[in-house]
Amino acid sequence: MLNKIRLVHNQQRLYKNFRLLGQRATIKLTLPIVSFCRPYMAYMGTDRRVVMITAPASRKEFAKCSERSNNNESHKSAENRSMSMATSGIVESFPTGALVPKAETGVLNFLQKYPDYDGRDVTIAIFDSGVDPRATGLEVSWHFFAAPSKRRLIVISARMQTLCDGKTVKVIERYDCSGCGDVDMKKKVTPDENGNVKGLSGNTLKMSQELLSLNTDPEKTVRVGLKSFSDLVPSKVRNNIIAQAKLKNWDKPHKTATANVNRKIVDFESQNPGEASKLPWDKKIVKENLDFELEMLNSYEKMYGDIKTSYDCLLFPTANGWLTIIDTTEKGDLDQALRIGEYSLTHETRNVDDFLSISVNVHDEGNVLEVVGMCSPHGTHVASIASGNHSSRDVDGVAPNAKIVSMTIGDGRLGSMETGTALVRAMTKVMELCRDGKPIDVINMSYGEHANWSNSGRIGELMNEVVNKYGVVWVASAGNHGPALCTVGTPPDISQPSLIGVGAYVSPQMMEAEYAMREKLPGNVYTWTSRDPCIDGGQGVTVCAPGGAIASVPQFTMAKSQLMNGTSMAAPHVAGAVALLISGLKQQNIEYSPYSIKRALGATATKLGYVDPFAQGHGLLNVEKAFDHLMEHKQSKDNLLRFSVRVGNNQAKGIHLRQGVQRKFVDYNVNIEPIFLNDKEADPKDKFNFNVRLNLIASQTWVQCGAFLDLSYGTRSIAVRVDPTGLQPGVHSAVIQAFDTDCVQKGSLFEIPIIVVQPHVLESDQNTPVFEPASKTVEFQPNTIQRDFILVPERATWAELRMRITDPNRGKDIGKFFLHTNQLLPKQSCLKLETMKIVPVGSEHESTTVFKVKGGKILELCIAKYWSNFGQSHLKYSLLFRGLEAHNPNAYVMHAGSGIHRLEVEALVSEDLQPQLQLKNAVVVLKPTEAKISPLSATRDVIPDGRQVYQNLLVYNLNVAKAAEVSLYAPIFSDLLYESEFESQMWMLHDANKALVATGDARSHNFYTKLDKGDYTVRLQVRHEKRDLLEKISEANMVACYKLANVLSLDFHENYNQCIVGGRKFVSAPMRGATRVLYIAPISQERLTKANLPAQCTCLSGNLIFPQDEAGRRVAQHPFQYILNPAEKKTHTNGASNGSPPAGSAAAAAAAVTANGTKPKATPQAATSVANPAAGDGITVQNDAPVESGACPASPKKGKANADDYAESLRDFQCSHIVKCEPDMAEKIYNEVIGAHPKHLQAHLLLIQSIETSQLKSQLPLTFVNAQKASIEELGEGSDKQKDEQKKMRGALERIVKLADKVIQETDSEALLSYYGLKNDTRPDAAKIKTNMDKQKNNLIEALSKKGIALAKLAVLDDNVKDRVADINELYTEVIKFVDATDTKAIQFALWHAYAHAHYGRMYKCVVKLIEEKRAREHFEELAAINAALGHEHIRAVINRMMITAFPSSFRLF
C-alpha cells in the first residue's frame, strides 16, 4: 500500500509529500519526545528527519483525514493569498549549523570524509561545574521502532539508543571533586524491631521490610548523615526552588494568617479607641501581643528566602552496591523518599524536586557519601559543545560519539570558584582511570584564574604530570580578560607549555544565527579574548576556535539550550576536535602523544592575517589539515617527545622585555631538552638512539642565534641575543623556530617566543605630561585595536583619557569602545593595576575616563572598538598624567607608638592638594589554637602510585562582641592558588553550634560576611603530599578584618608643634613643584574607645587621598595602615588598686580547691557576685570608722575588723559552692550559711539555682508543657512512676517559691522605688549606697522572677493556669516597676507570663530576644511550639528546617 498524506502540527504543514512505506516494512525512527495526539497517531518532533506515524488504515479513513485537512486549507486560502506578498521574503530554513558552529574549523568536512572518526573510543574529562546527564544530547537516548499491527493502534517498540560502541550512557562517570557534596556517614545505627532509625535531623526514619531485606551489612546497621542541598545548585536556581516551594506550601496559609491577625488588631482598636500608650497595662499587653504576632508573620515572610533545606541521608550496602536513601519527604517516610545507587555502577540520576537532579558516589568504605549536583550550567554547556549527541546533526557537538567523564571542580560553597582540593582530586581520578585501563584521552578545562607567577606552583606541577606521564591531552581556555596583552589565564599559563590554550573566534555565520545581528561582519576574535604573551614571555594561546554556541544546559534552568560565549566555549570545541583526531588515530593504530597533537594543531592552523596575532595563537583551528599532518608524519621519531625550553635563571618559557626603554642588546641562555612521554618508564634504547639536527630560524632581524643545533637526549644550551635598540615605540614580537632538517615540511619542533615592548617617553620639559598618537585621529572598524605603550612619568598617580569621535554628521551616534589599561608589576598578576570598561564615545561630547597608574612602569593603553559595534569611526584621544603622592619611606604605614607621622608630599607638575585619611577597617590577628596533621582519604586523596595527601587542620577562635561585617583570610596563602606551593587553603567559619556560616579560599580578603554577636570557630585546611612542608605552616596566622561602624578620620597639620597640641589643621593648598611636609597625630585613646574596636585589634586600615580633583580622588587612593600600640597586660597584685576590690580569701580558697584537682561545675549567672562582700546581707552597708592598716599589701579593708573579714570571706566561699555541689551537700552548706548569716539573701537565690540545675530541667513554657504530656503518655497517666516524678518536681517548685518569698519579704521594695525616684543623690557616700541599692534590686527581681516561673509551672502540673493568672500578674507588675519586661533579668518570667495569658506574640518576642543573646536549639523548639499553638503549621515546618541546619551534630567536611 502506498499512501500520500500531509503531516500537520499546530496548524503548520511540516511535510508536503511523505510516502508511508508498505505495512510489512519496519521503520526505524528517532523519537526524543513523544506526545500522543490521537489513539492512532504520534507526533514526533519538528526536525525534518523526524516524522509522524499513523497505523495502517483504510482508504476511507485516509479520505476523511484528507477531507478535514483540505477543509482547513480552504478556510485559510484567502488569508494566505493576502499575506503572500508580505511573506515572500521569509527564509524557511534556520541556519542551525551555526548554533553549535563546526564548519569554521573543518569539523563538518572531516566527519563527512571520516564518518567513523566521530569521537568513538575516546573519553573527554570535563573539569568544570558539573555535567547534567539528563541534558539534551547528553542523556540516555532512545530508538523507537514502528511496526504494523492487526489492530488500529500502532505497535511502537522502544529500546535505548546506543552509541557506536554499543553503550547506552554518554556521561560514564560523574564526580564532585570539590567536597561540596560530601556527607559525613560515619555514624552507624541499628534499626529497631519496627525498622525505625533516628536520623540526624531528629526525625524518625521508617524502613520498610523491603528496605531491610536489601541490607547486606553483616550487623544489619545503616549509616546516617545530614546534607544541606542549598549549595548543590546555583543561587538563581536555588531561588527558583524556594519560590516554587513558597508558592506551593507557604503563600496561601501565610496570607490567611496575616489577614486574621490584622482583623484582630482592627477589632481591638475599634473596641479600645484612643492612644495605645494610654491603655491600662492589661489592655496594653493584649495590644502588644497582637502587634508581635503580626511582626512574627512579617519577619518569617522576609526570611523565607534564606531558609536552607537539609535532608536525612541513609546509606547501606546491597548486593548491587551501596544504596542511598534521601528523605526528601522530611517526614521519615522512606518508601516515598529518593533512592539512588552509585553512579559508577548504575548511572542513575534522580530528581530531588522539579529543578535539581543528583547522582551519588560512596567513598572510604561508606564513611563519606558524595552527592553530585551542579554549581552552574557552565559545565553542561561545555560538554554539549564538545560531545553533544542529538537527533539533529546540525546541533551535535564536535565529537558526538565521544564519552564524557564529569569532574566538578567548581565549589558551590564559593559560588562556583575552583579550589586546589578539587583540582588535585580530579587529576588524581584521571591518573587512577588511566592506570586502571579506562584512559581519559582529553581534558577540557574552561576554568582558570590569573597567577602572580607561572614558573612554579603545586597545581601546575600536577597538571604537567597528567600530560607528561599519562599522555592526556589537556585543553584549556585562555581567558576572557583581553584585549590588553599578558592577560592569558592559568591554565594554560603554567610552568611548562604542556597545555593547549584556546582563544575565542566569532564567524559571520555565528553573528547571524546566535547574536541576531542585522548584518554580518568579517570573522574575527572576540574583543575580550585574552592575549599573549604569558607573564614570562611564553605562548599561552595555541589556536583559536568558535567561542560561542547555543547549546544544551541542565534541566534546572528550565531551558533546553542557552547562548553562552567566551573562551570557555572555544576550548571544548578544540577538545572535541582533538577527540576526532584521537578517534581516527586509535582506529588506525597510530601512536600519538599530547605533543604530536599540539604541534599538529599549531602547524596546520589557518593564520588570519587581519586578526590580532596575540589573540589567535597559530591561527584558527583546522581539523582536516591537522589529521592529514598526523597521518603524514605518523612515523616521526619525535611524536612521543616534547622539547623543554627554559630561558635564563627563572626558567621562563620565553623572552619578555617590558622594563623601561630598551637601549642595549640583551643576551639569554636558553636550555633545550628533549623528554620522552612518561620519561621514567621510557625505553632506554629510545633515549640512547635519539638524535635530531635542527635548523634554528629567527623571524626578525633584531633576534640572533646560531643557525644549527645537533640535539641528542640531553640538555643543550644556546645563546640568543635580542637587540631592541632600533625598534620604534610599540610591541614587537618574534619567534625562533626549530626545524628538523630531515623533514622541514613537518613544521617547527619547538619555538622560543620573544616579546619586546618599547614605550613612548614623554618630553620632560612639558608642564603637564600628555600623550597623543602621532596621527592625531585613528580609524576604527569593528574590532580594531589600538595599543600604545607609555612609560608613566615618575610621581604620576592617575591619568585622564579623553576621547571624541571626529566624524562629521555623526549626530548622537555613539561608538562602543572597549578600554583596557594595564601595568605589569613584578611578581603580580595582570589584575593588580588595570582598568577594564566599555566606554560610549560620541562626537558631541568628550568622554573622559580616569584610572590609577604607577610611576616608572610601562602602561599599555588599549582601545578597541567592540567586535559587534557596526560602522567606521575616527577617534581622537589624549592621555593626561597627573600625580600627588608621599615619597618618604614607609609613608603609608603609621605606628601609633612612634608619635607624630610625617608625610613628604610631591606633585607631578602642579596640583591642588586636599588630603584625606579615613580608616575603615579594624584588623585582628588570629593565632591557631590547634594545628593537627593527618592523612586524608585513602581512596580519594592518594595520588598514584601511593602518594598520600595530608592535611594540616588549623583551628582559630573568633569572638564578635557586636554584630559586624568581617572578612577572613590567611595572609600567607590568600593571594595564591595555582602558583601556591600547597594544594589548598580552604577555611570554614562555624558558629558556636557548629553551623557553617561562611567559606573562603584564595582571595577571600575582599569578601565580607555579616556576623552576629557570638563566638565562632575558624577551621583552615592546608593540603600537601609532603608532611614536612605542612609542619612549617603550623603557626600560620589568619586575619579578621572588621568594617568599622563609623569611619575614623585623621587630621593633617602643616606645623609639627600644632600637630602635637591639636592646633591649626591643614585643609588644602596648591602644589607647585616644591615638597610639602604634613604631620598626622596619633589617635587619642578616647576616640579609640568610642570606636568600639574589636578585642585584640592590632591595626586599622583605610585609604589616604591627596588630590582635590574629584575624579582623581576616586582612583588615586593609597592603602594606609595604622599600627596600634600593644594592648596593656593586666597586672595582678595581692591588694586592691585604683579602687577595685581585692581578691579575697574566697578566691584564694577556690583556687586551692581547683589546684587540688576538683573541677567545679559551671556556675549559672547570678544576679550578684558571691565573691563580693559589698553584697552584704541585703540591707545596709557598714560605715564603721576607718582602721589604720599599716603598709601590709594584704591588709583587710578599711572599716572592717579582721574577724569580720574572715567571716565574710568564708561565707562567700561557701556560697560559691552551693551551686557546684550535689543537692544534699548544697542544702547543708546553705543551712550553715543562713545559720551564721541569716540576713544574707544571696544564699536563698543560690540554692534556687542549685535546685533548678539538679532537680529541674531548664525548659521554656511550651517545651515544658509538651514534656509533661509526653511523660504522661510514656509512663501512663496515674502510674506510680508518673506520680513519683510529679511529686518530686512539685516539691522542688514549692521549695523555690518559699526561698524566693524569703528574699521578697526581707527586701523593702518601697524604699527601692523611693531611691530610684531620686533625680540626684548628694550624700557623701552616694556611690556606696547606689551599689547596695542595685544589688538589692537585682536580688528582688531575681526572686520575683523565680517565684513567678515556679508558680506557672505548678499551674501547668495542676492544669489550672487560668486560676493562677492573678498571682502571676501580681508578681509581673512588681517586676516591671524596676525593669522592662524584655530585660535579661526578667525575660524568662515575661515569657512564662505571656504563656499564662496565651499571648503567643509576646512569647515570640521574648524568645527572639533570647536568641539574640544566644542561639540555642531549645529557643527554636519553643518558636516551633508557639506557631503550632497558633495553628501556623507552615511556619512550624520552616522552623524545623531552620533547626536542622542551625544545629548540626558535627563540623562540615572539607
JSON list of C-alpha atoms in Angstrom, two decimals, residues 1103-1260:
[
{"chain": "A", "resi": 1103, "resn": "ASN", "atom": "CA", "xyz": [42.85, 54.94, 52.29]},
{"chain": "A", "resi": 1104, "resn": "LEU", "atom": "CA", "xyz": [44.93, 58.10, 52.07]},
{"chain": "A", "resi": 1105, "resn": "ILE", "atom": "CA", "xyz": [43.89, 60.53, 49.32]},
{"chain": "A", "resi": 1106, "resn": "PHE", "atom": "CA", "xyz": [45.81, 63.64, 48.24]},
{"chain": "A", "resi": 1107, "resn": "PRO", "atom": "CA", "xyz": [44.22, 65.35, 45.21]},
{"chain": "A", "resi": 1108, "resn": "GLN", "atom": "CA", "xyz": [41.44, 67.89, 45.41]},
{"chain": "A", "resi": 1109, "resn": "ASP", "atom": "CA", "xyz": [40.24, 66.88, 41.95]},
{"chain": "A", "resi": 1110, "resn": "GLU", "atom": "CA", "xyz": [37.11, 64.74, 42.39]},
{"chain": "A", "resi": 1111, "resn": "ALA", "atom": "CA", "xyz": [37.95, 62.29, 39.61]},
{"chain": "A", "resi": 1112, "resn": "GLY", "atom": "CA", "xyz": [41.45, 61.88, 40.99]},
{"chain": "A", "resi": 1113, "resn": "ARG", "atom": "CA", "xyz": [40.12, 61.26, 44.50]},
{"chain": "A", "resi": 1114, "resn": "ARG", "atom": "CA", "xyz": [38.09, 58.31, 43.21]},
{"chain": "A", "resi": 1115, "resn": "VAL", "atom": "CA", "xyz": [41.06, 56.43, 41.78]},
{"chain": "A", "resi": 1116, "resn": "ALA", "atom": "CA", "xyz": [44.30, 57.79, 43.31]},
{"chain": "A", "resi": 1117, "resn": "GLN", "atom": "CA", "xyz": [43.83, 56.13, 46.69]},
{"chain": "A", "resi": 1118, "resn": "HIS", "atom": "CA", "xyz": [46.79, 54.82, 48.68]},
{"chain": "A", "resi": 1119, "resn": "PRO", "atom": "CA", "xyz": [46.17, 51.92, 51.10]},
{"chain": "A", "resi": 1120, "resn": "PHE", "atom": "CA", "xyz": [47.13, 53.08, 54.60]},
{"chain": "A", "resi": 1121, "resn": "GLN", "atom": "CA", "xyz": [47.81, 51.14, 57.80]},
{"chain": "A", "resi": 1122, "resn": "TYR", "atom": "CA", "xyz": [47.69, 52.49, 61.32]},
{"chain": "A", "resi": 1123, "resn": "ILE", "atom": "CA", "xyz": [49.51, 50.17, 63.73]},
{"chain": "A", "resi": 1124, "resn": "LEU", "atom": "CA", "xyz": [48.03, 50.32, 67.22]},
{"chain": "A", "resi": 1125, "resn": "ASN", "atom": "CA", "xyz": [50.03, 50.18, 70.43]},
{"chain": "A", "resi": 1126, "resn": "PRO", "atom": "CA", "xyz": [50.10, 46.71, 72.01]},
{"chain": "A", "resi": 1127, "resn": "ALA", "atom": "CA", "xyz": [47.28, 46.12, 74.48]},
{"chain": "A", "resi": 1128, "resn": "GLU", "atom": "CA", "xyz": [48.32, 46.56, 78.11]},
{"chain": "A", "resi": 1129, "resn": "LYS", "atom": "CA", "xyz": [48.64, 43.36, 80.05]},
{"chain": "A", "resi": 1130, "resn": "LYS", "atom": "CA", "xyz": [46.64, 43.30, 83.27]},
{"chain": "A", "resi": 1131, "resn": "THR", "atom": "CA", "xyz": [48.81, 43.05, 86.37]},
{"chain": "A", "resi": 1132, "resn": "HIS", "atom": "CA", "xyz": [47.61, 41.09, 89.38]},
{"chain": "A", "resi": 1133, "resn": "THR", "atom": "CA", "xyz": [48.51, 42.24, 92.92]},
{"chain": "A", "resi": 1134, "resn": "ASN", "atom": "CA", "xyz": [47.67, 40.98, 96.35]},
{"chain": "A", "resi": 1135, "resn": "GLY", "atom": "CA", "xyz": [45.94, 44.24, 97.25]},
{"chain": "A", "resi": 1136, "resn": "ALA", "atom": "CA", "xyz": [43.39, 46.47, 95.61]},
{"chain": "A", "resi": 1137, "resn": "SER", "atom": "CA", "xyz": [44.46, 49.09, 93.11]},
{"chain": "A", "resi": 1138, "resn": "ASN", "atom": "CA", "xyz": [42.65, 52.03, 91.52]},
{"chain": "A", "resi": 1139, "resn": "GLY", "atom": "CA", "xyz": [39.66, 51.45, 93.72]},
{"chain": "A", "resi": 1140, "resn": "SER", "atom": "CA", "xyz": [39.00, 47.84, 92.66]},
{"chain": "A", "resi": 1141, "resn": "PRO", "atom": "CA", "xyz": [38.15, 45.37, 95.42]},
{"chain": "A", "resi": 1142, "resn": "PRO", "atom": "CA", "xyz": [40.82, 42.89, 96.40]},
{"chain": "A", "resi": 1143, "resn": "ALA", "atom": "CA", "xyz": [40.61, 39.25, 95.56]},
{"chain": "A", "resi": 1144, "resn": "GLY", "atom": "CA", "xyz": [39.62, 37.96, 98.97]},
{"chain": "A", "resi": 1145, "resn": "SER", "atom": "CA", "xyz": [40.44, 34.73, 100.62]},
{"chain": "A", "resi": 1146, "resn": "ALA", "atom": "CA", "xyz": [37.37, 33.19, 98.98]},
{"chain": "A", "resi": 1147, "resn": "ALA", "atom": "CA", "xyz": [39.06, 33.43, 95.61]},
{"chain": "A", "resi": 1148, "resn": "ALA", "atom": "CA", "xyz": [42.25, 32.01, 97.06]},
{"chain": "A", "resi": 1149, "resn": "ALA", "atom": "CA", "xyz": [40.37, 29.14, 98.59]},
{"chain": "A", "resi": 1150, "resn": "ALA", "atom": "CA", "xyz": [38.61, 28.44, 95.30]},
{"chain": "A", "resi": 1151, "resn": "ALA", "atom": "CA", "xyz": [41.96, 28.42, 93.52]},
{"chain": "A", "resi": 1152, "resn": "ALA", "atom": "CA", "xyz": [43.28, 25.99, 96.08]},
{"chain": "A", "resi": 1153, "resn": "VAL", "atom": "CA", "xyz": [40.37, 23.65, 95.51]},
{"chain": "A", "resi": 1154, "resn": "THR", "atom": "CA", "xyz": [40.93, 23.78, 91.76]},
{"chain": "A", "resi": 1155, "resn": "ALA", "atom": "CA", "xyz": [44.64, 23.16, 92.19]},
{"chain": "A", "resi": 1156, "resn": "ASN", "atom": "CA", "xyz": [43.87, 20.04, 94.22]},
{"chain": "A", "resi": 1157, "resn": "GLY", "atom": "CA", "xyz": [42.13, 18.55, 91.26]},
{"chain": "A", "resi": 1158, "resn": "THR", "atom": "CA", "xyz": [38.48, 19.29, 91.96]},
{"chain": "A", "resi": 1159, "resn": "LYS", "atom": "CA", "xyz": [36.83, 20.62, 88.84]},
{"chain": "A", "resi": 1160, "resn": "PRO", "atom": "CA", "xyz": [33.83, 22.74, 89.81]},
{"chain": "A", "resi": 1161, "resn": "LYS", "atom": "CA", "xyz": [30.62, 22.73, 87.82]},
{"chain": "A", "resi": 1162, "resn": "ALA", "atom": "CA", "xyz": [29.83, 25.68, 85.58]},
{"chain": "A", "resi": 1163, "resn": "THR", "atom": "CA", "xyz": [28.25, 28.40, 87.67]},
{"chain": "A", "resi": 1164, "resn": "PRO", "atom": "CA", "xyz": [24.93, 29.78, 86.40]},
{"chain": "A", "resi": 1165, "resn": "GLN", "atom": "CA", "xyz": [24.88, 33.52, 86.06]},
{"chain": "A", "resi": 1166, "resn": "ALA", "atom": "CA", "xyz": [23.70, 35.05, 89.33]},
{"chain": "A", "resi": 1167, "resn": "ALA", "atom": "CA", "xyz": [22.23, 38.45, 89.90]},
{"chain": "A", "resi": 1168, "resn": "THR", "atom": "CA", "xyz": [25.08, 39.32, 92.25]},
{"chain": "A", "resi": 1169, "resn": "SER", "atom": "CA", "xyz": [28.58, 38.06, 92.72]},
{"chain": "A", "resi": 1170, "resn": "VAL", "atom": "CA", "xyz": [29.08, 35.83, 95.73]},
{"chain": "A", "resi": 1171, "resn": "ALA", "atom": "CA", "xyz": [32.73, 36.79, 95.95]},
{"chain": "A", "resi": 1172, "resn": "ASN", "atom": "CA", "xyz": [31.97, 40.45, 96.52]},
{"chain": "A", "resi": 1173, "resn": "PRO", "atom": "CA", "xyz": [31.44, 41.36, 100.18]},
{"chain": "A", "resi": 1174, "resn": "ALA", "atom": "CA", "xyz": [29.66, 44.54, 99.09]},
{"chain": "A", "resi": 1175, "resn": "ALA", "atom": "CA", "xyz": [26.55, 42.45, 98.66]},
{"chain": "A", "resi": 1176, "resn": "GLY", "atom": "CA", "xyz": [26.30, 42.39, 102.46]},
{"chain": "A", "resi": 1177, "resn": "ASP", "atom": "CA", "xyz": [23.19, 40.93, 103.97]},
{"chain": "A", "resi": 1178, "resn": "GLY", "atom": "CA", "xyz": [20.93, 42.78, 101.59]},
{"chain": "A", "resi": 1179, "resn": "ILE", "atom": "CA", "xyz": [20.02, 45.62, 103.97]},
{"chain": "A", "resi": 1180, "resn": "THR", "atom": "CA", "xyz": [22.76, 48.18, 104.58]},
{"chain": "A", "resi": 1181, "resn": "VAL", "atom": "CA", "xyz": [26.46, 48.70, 104.16]},
{"chain": "A", "resi": 1182, "resn": "GLN", "atom": "CA", "xyz": [28.69, 49.10, 107.21]},
{"chain": "A", "resi": 1183, "resn": "ASN", "atom": "CA", "xyz": [30.06, 52.56, 107.85]},
{"chain": "A", "resi": 1184, "resn": "ASP", "atom": "CA", "xyz": [32.42, 51.83, 110.71]},
{"chain": "A", "resi": 1185, "resn": "ALA", "atom": "CA", "xyz": [35.30, 54.16, 111.41]},
{"chain": "A", "resi": 1186, "resn": "PRO", "atom": "CA", "xyz": [38.43, 53.52, 109.35]},
{"chain": "A", "resi": 1187, "resn": "VAL", "atom": "CA", "xyz": [41.06, 51.32, 110.88]},
{"chain": "A", "resi": 1188, "resn": "GLU", "atom": "CA", "xyz": [44.74, 52.01, 110.32]},
{"chain": "A", "resi": 1189, "resn": "SER", "atom": "CA", "xyz": [46.10, 49.03, 108.46]},
{"chain": "A", "resi": 1190, "resn": "GLY", "atom": "CA", "xyz": [49.78, 49.77, 108.09]},
{"chain": "A", "resi": 1191, "resn": "ALA", "atom": "CA", "xyz": [51.80, 49.01, 104.96]},
{"chain": "A", "resi": 1192, "resn": "CYS", "atom": "CA", "xyz": [50.99, 45.35, 104.56]},
{"chain": "A", "resi": 1193, "resn": "PRO", "atom": "CA", "xyz": [49.68, 44.77, 100.98]},
{"chain": "A", "resi": 1194, "resn": "ALA", "atom": "CA", "xyz": [47.35, 42.02, 102.15]},
{"chain": "A", "resi": 1195, "resn": "SER", "atom": "CA", "xyz": [45.76, 44.08, 104.89]},
{"chain": "A", "resi": 1196, "resn": "PRO", "atom": "CA", "xyz": [41.97, 43.87, 105.32]},
{"chain": "A", "resi": 1197, "resn": "LYS", "atom": "CA", "xyz": [39.61, 46.54, 104.05]},
{"chain": "A", "resi": 1198, "resn": "LYS", "atom": "CA", "xyz": [39.36, 49.73, 105.93]},
{"chain": "A", "resi": 1199, "resn": "GLY", "atom": "CA", "xyz": [36.45, 49.88, 108.33]},
{"chain": "A", "resi": 1200, "resn": "LYS", "atom": "CA", "xyz": [36.33, 46.12, 108.99]},
{"chain": "A", "resi": 1201, "resn": "ALA", "atom": "CA", "xyz": [37.85, 44.04, 111.73]},
{"chain": "A", "resi": 1202, "resn": "ASN", "atom": "CA", "xyz": [39.94, 41.03, 110.75]},
{"chain": "A", "resi": 1203, "resn": "ALA", "atom": "CA", "xyz": [37.38, 38.65, 112.23]},
{"chain": "A", "resi": 1204, "resn": "ASP", "atom": "CA", "xyz": [34.57, 40.20, 110.18]},
{"chain": "A", "resi": 1205, "resn": "ASP", "atom": "CA", "xyz": [36.64, 39.98, 107.01]},
{"chain": "A", "resi": 1206, "resn": "TYR", "atom": "CA", "xyz": [37.41, 36.33, 107.67]},
{"chain": "A", "resi": 1207, "resn": "ALA", "atom": "CA", "xyz": [33.75, 35.53, 108.32]},
{"chain": "A", "resi": 1208, "resn": "GLU", "atom": "CA", "xyz": [32.61, 37.21, 105.13]},
{"chain": "A", "resi": 1209, "resn": "SER", "atom": "CA", "xyz": [35.30, 35.50, 103.05]},
{"chain": "A", "resi": 1210, "resn": "LEU", "atom": "CA", "xyz": [34.34, 32.13, 104.48]},
{"chain": "A", "resi": 1211, "resn": "ARG", "atom": "CA", "xyz": [30.66, 32.86, 103.81]},
{"chain": "A", "resi": 1212, "resn": "ASP", "atom": "CA", "xyz": [31.35, 33.83, 100.21]},
{"chain": "A", "resi": 1213, "resn": "PHE", "atom": "CA", "xyz": [33.48, 30.74, 99.67]},
{"chain": "A", "resi": 1214, "resn": "GLN", "atom": "CA", "xyz": [30.68, 28.56, 100.99]},
{"chain": "A", "resi": 1215, "resn": "CYS", "atom": "CA", "xyz": [28.11, 30.32, 98.82]},
{"chain": "A", "resi": 1216, "resn": "SER", "atom": "CA", "xyz": [30.23, 29.79, 95.74]},
{"chain": "A", "resi": 1217, "resn": "HIS", "atom": "CA", "xyz": [29.90, 26.03, 96.28]},
{"chain": "A", "resi": 1218, "resn": "ILE", "atom": "CA", "xyz": [26.14, 25.89, 96.79]},
{"chain": "A", "resi": 1219, "resn": "VAL", "atom": "CA", "xyz": [25.57, 25.73, 93.02]},
{"chain": "A", "resi": 1220, "resn": "LYS", "atom": "CA", "xyz": [28.53, 23.42, 92.46]},
{"chain": "A", "resi": 1221, "resn": "CYS", "atom": "CA", "xyz": [27.76, 20.63, 94.87]},
{"chain": "A", "resi": 1222, "resn": "GLU", "atom": "CA", "xyz": [25.26, 17.80, 94.85]},
{"chain": "A", "resi": 1223, "resn": "PRO", "atom": "CA", "xyz": [21.79, 18.62, 96.28]},
{"chain": "A", "resi": 1224, "resn": "ASP", "atom": "CA", "xyz": [22.39, 17.19, 99.77]},
{"chain": "A", "resi": 1225, "resn": "MET", "atom": "CA", "xyz": [25.72, 18.96, 100.19]},
{"chain": "A", "resi": 1226, "resn": "ALA", "atom": "CA", "xyz": [24.29, 22.17, 98.76]},
{"chain": "A", "resi": 1227, "resn": "GLU", "atom": "CA", "xyz": [21.47, 22.03, 101.34]},
{"chain": "A", "resi": 1228, "resn": "LYS", "atom": "CA", "xyz": [23.99, 21.50, 104.13]},
{"chain": "A", "resi": 1229, "resn": "ILE", "atom": "CA", "xyz": [26.15, 24.43, 103.06]},
{"chain": "A", "resi": 1230, "resn": "TYR", "atom": "CA", "xyz": [23.06, 26.62, 102.69]},
{"chain": "A", "resi": 1231, "resn": "ASN", "atom": "CA", "xyz": [21.93, 25.84, 106.24]},
{"chain": "A", "resi": 1232, "resn": "GLU", "atom": "CA", "xyz": [25.40, 26.64, 107.58]},
{"chain": "A", "resi": 1233, "resn": "VAL", "atom": "CA", "xyz": [25.48, 29.99, 105.77]},
{"chain": "A", "resi": 1234, "resn": "ILE", "atom": "CA", "xyz": [21.98, 31.00, 106.86]},
{"chain": "A", "resi": 1235, "resn": "GLY", "atom": "CA", "xyz": [22.71, 29.88, 110.39]},
{"chain": "A", "resi": 1236, "resn": "ALA", "atom": "CA", "xyz": [25.72, 32.19, 110.57]},
{"chain": "A", "resi": 1237, "resn": "HIS", "atom": "CA", "xyz": [24.31, 34.96, 108.36]},
{"chain": "A", "resi": 1238, "resn": "PRO", "atom": "CA", "xyz": [20.51, 34.91, 108.48]},
{"chain": "A", "resi": 1239, "resn": "LYS", "atom": "CA", "xyz": [20.27, 38.16, 106.53]},
{"chain": "A", "resi": 1240, "resn": "HIS", "atom": "CA", "xyz": [22.42, 37.01, 103.59]},
{"chain": "A", "resi": 1241, "resn": "LEU", "atom": "CA", "xyz": [19.74, 36.90, 100.89]},
{"chain": "A", "resi": 1242, "resn": "GLN", "atom": "CA", "xyz": [22.09, 35.76, 98.19]},
{"chain": "A", "resi": 1243, "resn": "ALA", "atom": "CA", "xyz": [22.23, 32.27, 99.74]},
{"chain": "A", "resi": 1244, "resn": "HIS", "atom": "CA", "xyz": [18.49, 31.79, 99.07]},
{"chain": "A", "resi": 1245, "resn": "LEU", "atom": "CA", "xyz": [18.94, 32.67, 95.40]},
{"chain": "A", "resi": 1246, "resn": "LEU", "atom": "CA", "xyz": [21.95, 30.42, 95.04]},
{"chain": "A", "resi": 1247, "resn": "LEU", "atom": "CA", "xyz": [20.04, 27.49, 96.49]},
{"chain": "A", "resi": 1248, "resn": "ILE", "atom": "CA", "xyz": [17.25, 28.19, 93.99]},
{"chain": "A", "resi": 1249, "resn": "GLN", "atom": "CA", "xyz": [19.84, 27.95, 91.23]},
{"chain": "A", "resi": 1250, "resn": "SER", "atom": "CA", "xyz": [21.13, 24.69, 92.69]},
{"chain": "A", "resi": 1251, "resn": "ILE", "atom": "CA", "xyz": [17.60, 23.22, 92.76]},
{"chain": "A", "resi": 1252, "resn": "GLU", "atom": "CA", "xyz": [16.96, 24.32, 89.16]},
{"chain": "A", "resi": 1253, "resn": "THR", "atom": "CA", "xyz": [20.24, 22.85, 87.98]},
{"chain": "A", "resi": 1254, "resn": "SER", "atom": "CA", "xyz": [19.98, 19.49, 89.74]},
{"chain": "A", "resi": 1255, "resn": "GLN", "atom": "CA", "xyz": [16.26, 18.78, 90.06]},
{"chain": "A", "resi": 1256, "resn": "LEU", "atom": "CA", "xyz": [14.54, 20.72, 87.26]},
{"chain": "A", "resi": 1257, "resn": "LYS", "atom": "CA", "xyz": [15.25, 20.86, 83.58]},
{"chain": "A", "resi": 1258, "resn": "SER", "atom": "CA", "xyz": [15.62, 24.39, 82.26]},
{"chain": "A", "resi": 1259, "resn": "GLN", "atom": "CA", "xyz": [12.65, 24.36, 79.91]},
{"chain": "A", "resi": 1260, "resn": "LEU", "atom": "CA", "xyz": [10.72, 27.11, 78.22]}
]
